[in-house]
Amino acid sequence: MKDTNCRYCTKGEDIAGIVADLEVSTLYLTKDQSYKGRCILALNDHKTELFQLDPEELQAFSRDMARASKALFEVFRPGKINYAAFGDTYPHVHFHLVPKYEGGKSWGSPFELPLSPDNLASKEELDARIKEIKSRL
Ligand SMILES: [Zn+2]
């Protein structure tokens, strides 16, 4: 089921470039790349809580999460990937996948959630990163 007012249901290009459609979710690269490789993994169906997924969908979503984070790890070699789900403002199951780098921005503390218009990667950089991540999926 889709919600036409939901940016994840409509796969709004305004928030990010689409990396790939996975089993039951879509992987987006965010335009703000102050954490190199930052992505969002959003469920394809409009559901707001993990417990609303049927068991098979939940397993597939976990596989998508592992597949996406492995690709990010292989491409960007972060010290750690942070995973976070909030959704107060956009209540559609999605996780922030945020590579963190030892000694880099917010290392050892929570990443800065808001996407900043001051840290937008160029179209060329975004396209190159999307291509690299895709090649590892
Ligand atoms: Zn939605």
Coordinates of C-alpha atoms and ligand atoms in Angstrom, one line a residue:
M1 CA 0.0 0.0 0.0
K2 CA 1.2 3.5 -0.8
D3 CA 0.5 6.9 0.6
T4 CA 0.7 9.6 -2.1
N5 CA 1.7 12.2 0.4
C6 CA 4.6 10.2 1.7
R7 CA 8.1 11.0 0.3
Y8 CA 9.2 7.4 0.7
C9 CA 6.1 6.0 -1.1
T10 CA 6.6 8.5 -4.0
K11 CA 10.4 7.9 -4.0
G12 CA 10.8 11.7 -4.0
E13 CA 14.0 12.6 -5.9
D14 CA 14.2 15.8 -3.7
I15 CA 15.6 13.9 -0.8
A16 CA 18.1 11.7 -2.4
G17 CA 19.4 9.7 -5.4
I18 CA 18.1 6.2 -5.7
V19 CA 20.9 3.6 -5.5
A20 CA 18.8 0.5 -6.0
D21 CA 15.6 -1.3 -5.5
L22 CA 16.2 -4.3 -3.2
E23 CA 13.9 -7.2 -2.1
V24 CA 11.4 -5.1 -0.2
S25 CA 13.0 -1.7 0.1
T26 CA 14.7 1.1 -1.7
L27 CA 18.2 2.3 -1.0
Y28 CA 18.7 6.1 -1.3
L29 CA 21.9 8.0 -1.2
T30 CA 21.3 11.3 0.6
K31 CA 22.4 14.5 -1.1
D32 CA 24.1 15.6 2.1
Q33 CA 27.3 13.6 2.1
S34 CA 29.0 15.1 5.2
Y35 CA 29.1 11.5 6.3
K36 CA 30.6 9.9 3.2
G37 CA 28.2 7.2 1.9
R38 CA 25.2 8.2 4.0
C39 CA 22.1 6.4 2.8
I40 CA 18.5 5.8 3.8
L41 CA 16.9 2.4 3.4
A42 CA 13.1 2.7 3.1
L43 CA 10.5 -0.1 3.0
N44 CA 8.6 -0.2 -0.3
D45 CA 5.2 -0.6 1.4
H46 CA 3.8 2.2 3.5
K47 CA 4.0 0.8 7.0
T48 CA 5.0 2.8 10.0
E49 CA 6.3 0.2 12.5
L50 CA 8.4 -2.9 12.1
F51 CA 5.8 -5.0 13.8
Q52 CA 3.4 -4.3 10.9
L53 CA 5.6 -6.3 8.5
D54 CA 4.8 -9.9 8.1
P55 CA 7.5 -12.3 9.1
E56 CA 8.8 -12.9 5.6
E57 CA 8.8 -9.2 4.8
L58 CA 10.7 -8.5 8.0
Q59 CA 13.3 -11.1 7.1
A60 CA 13.7 -9.7 3.6
F61 CA 14.0 -6.2 5.1
S62 CA 16.8 -7.4 7.4
R63 CA 18.5 -9.0 4.4
D64 CA 18.3 -5.7 2.5
M65 CA 19.7 -3.9 5.5
A66 CA 22.7 -6.3 5.7
R67 CA 23.2 -6.2 2.0
A68 CA 23.2 -2.4 1.8
S69 CA 25.4 -1.9 4.8
K70 CA 27.9 -4.5 3.5
A71 CA 28.1 -2.6 0.2
L72 CA 28.6 0.7 2.1
F73 CA 31.3 -0.9 4.2
E74 CA 33.2 -2.3 1.2
V75 CA 33.1 0.9 -0.7
F76 CA 33.8 3.5 2.0
R77 CA 35.6 1.5 4.7
P78 CA 34.2 3.4 7.6
G79 CA 35.1 2.7 11.2
K80 CA 31.5 1.9 12.0
I81 CA 28.1 2.2 10.3
N82 CA 25.4 3.8 12.5
Y83 CA 21.8 2.6 12.0
A84 CA 18.9 4.8 13.2
A85 CA 15.1 4.8 12.8
F86 CA 13.0 7.8 13.9
G87 CA 10.1 8.7 11.7
D88 CA 8.2 11.2 13.8
T89 CA 8.0 13.5 10.8
Y90 CA 8.0 10.9 8.0
P91 CA 6.2 7.8 9.5
H92 CA 7.2 5.2 7.0
V93 CA 9.6 2.4 8.0
H94 CA 13.1 3.7 7.0
F95 CA 16.6 3.4 8.5
H96 CA 19.4 5.9 8.3
L97 CA 22.6 4.1 7.4
V98 CA 25.4 6.4 8.3
P99 CA 29.1 5.5 7.8
K100 CA 31.2 7.0 10.6
Y101 CA 35.0 7.4 10.4
E102 CA 37.4 7.2 13.2
G103 CA 38.4 10.8 14.2
G104 CA 35.9 12.1 11.7
K105 CA 32.6 14.0 12.2
S106 CA 30.6 12.8 15.3
W107 CA 32.9 9.9 15.9
G108 CA 31.9 8.4 19.3
S109 CA 28.6 10.3 19.4
P110 CA 25.3 10.2 17.6
F111 CA 25.4 11.5 14.0
E112 CA 23.7 14.8 13.2
L113 CA 20.3 13.7 11.9
P114 CA 19.1 16.8 9.8
L115 CA 20.4 16.8 6.3
S116 CA 22.2 20.1 5.8
P117 CA 21.8 22.1 2.6
D118 CA 25.3 23.3 3.3
N119 CA 26.8 19.9 2.7
L120 CA 25.3 18.9 -0.6
A121 CA 27.5 16.7 -2.8
S122 CA 27.7 17.6 -6.4
K123 CA 25.7 15.7 -9.0
E124 CA 28.9 14.1 -10.3
E125 CA 29.9 13.0 -6.8
L126 CA 26.5 11.6 -6.0
D127 CA 26.4 9.7 -9.3
A128 CA 29.9 8.3 -8.8
R129 CA 29.0 7.1 -5.3
I130 CA 25.7 5.6 -6.4
K131 CA 27.6 3.7 -9.1
E132 CA 30.2 2.4 -6.6
I133 CA 27.6 1.2 -4.1
K134 CA 25.5 -0.4 -6.8
S135 CA 28.6 -2.4 -8.0
R136 CA 28.9 -3.9 -4.5
L137 CA 25.2 -4.8 -3.9
Ligands
ZN1 ZN 5.1 5.9 2.8

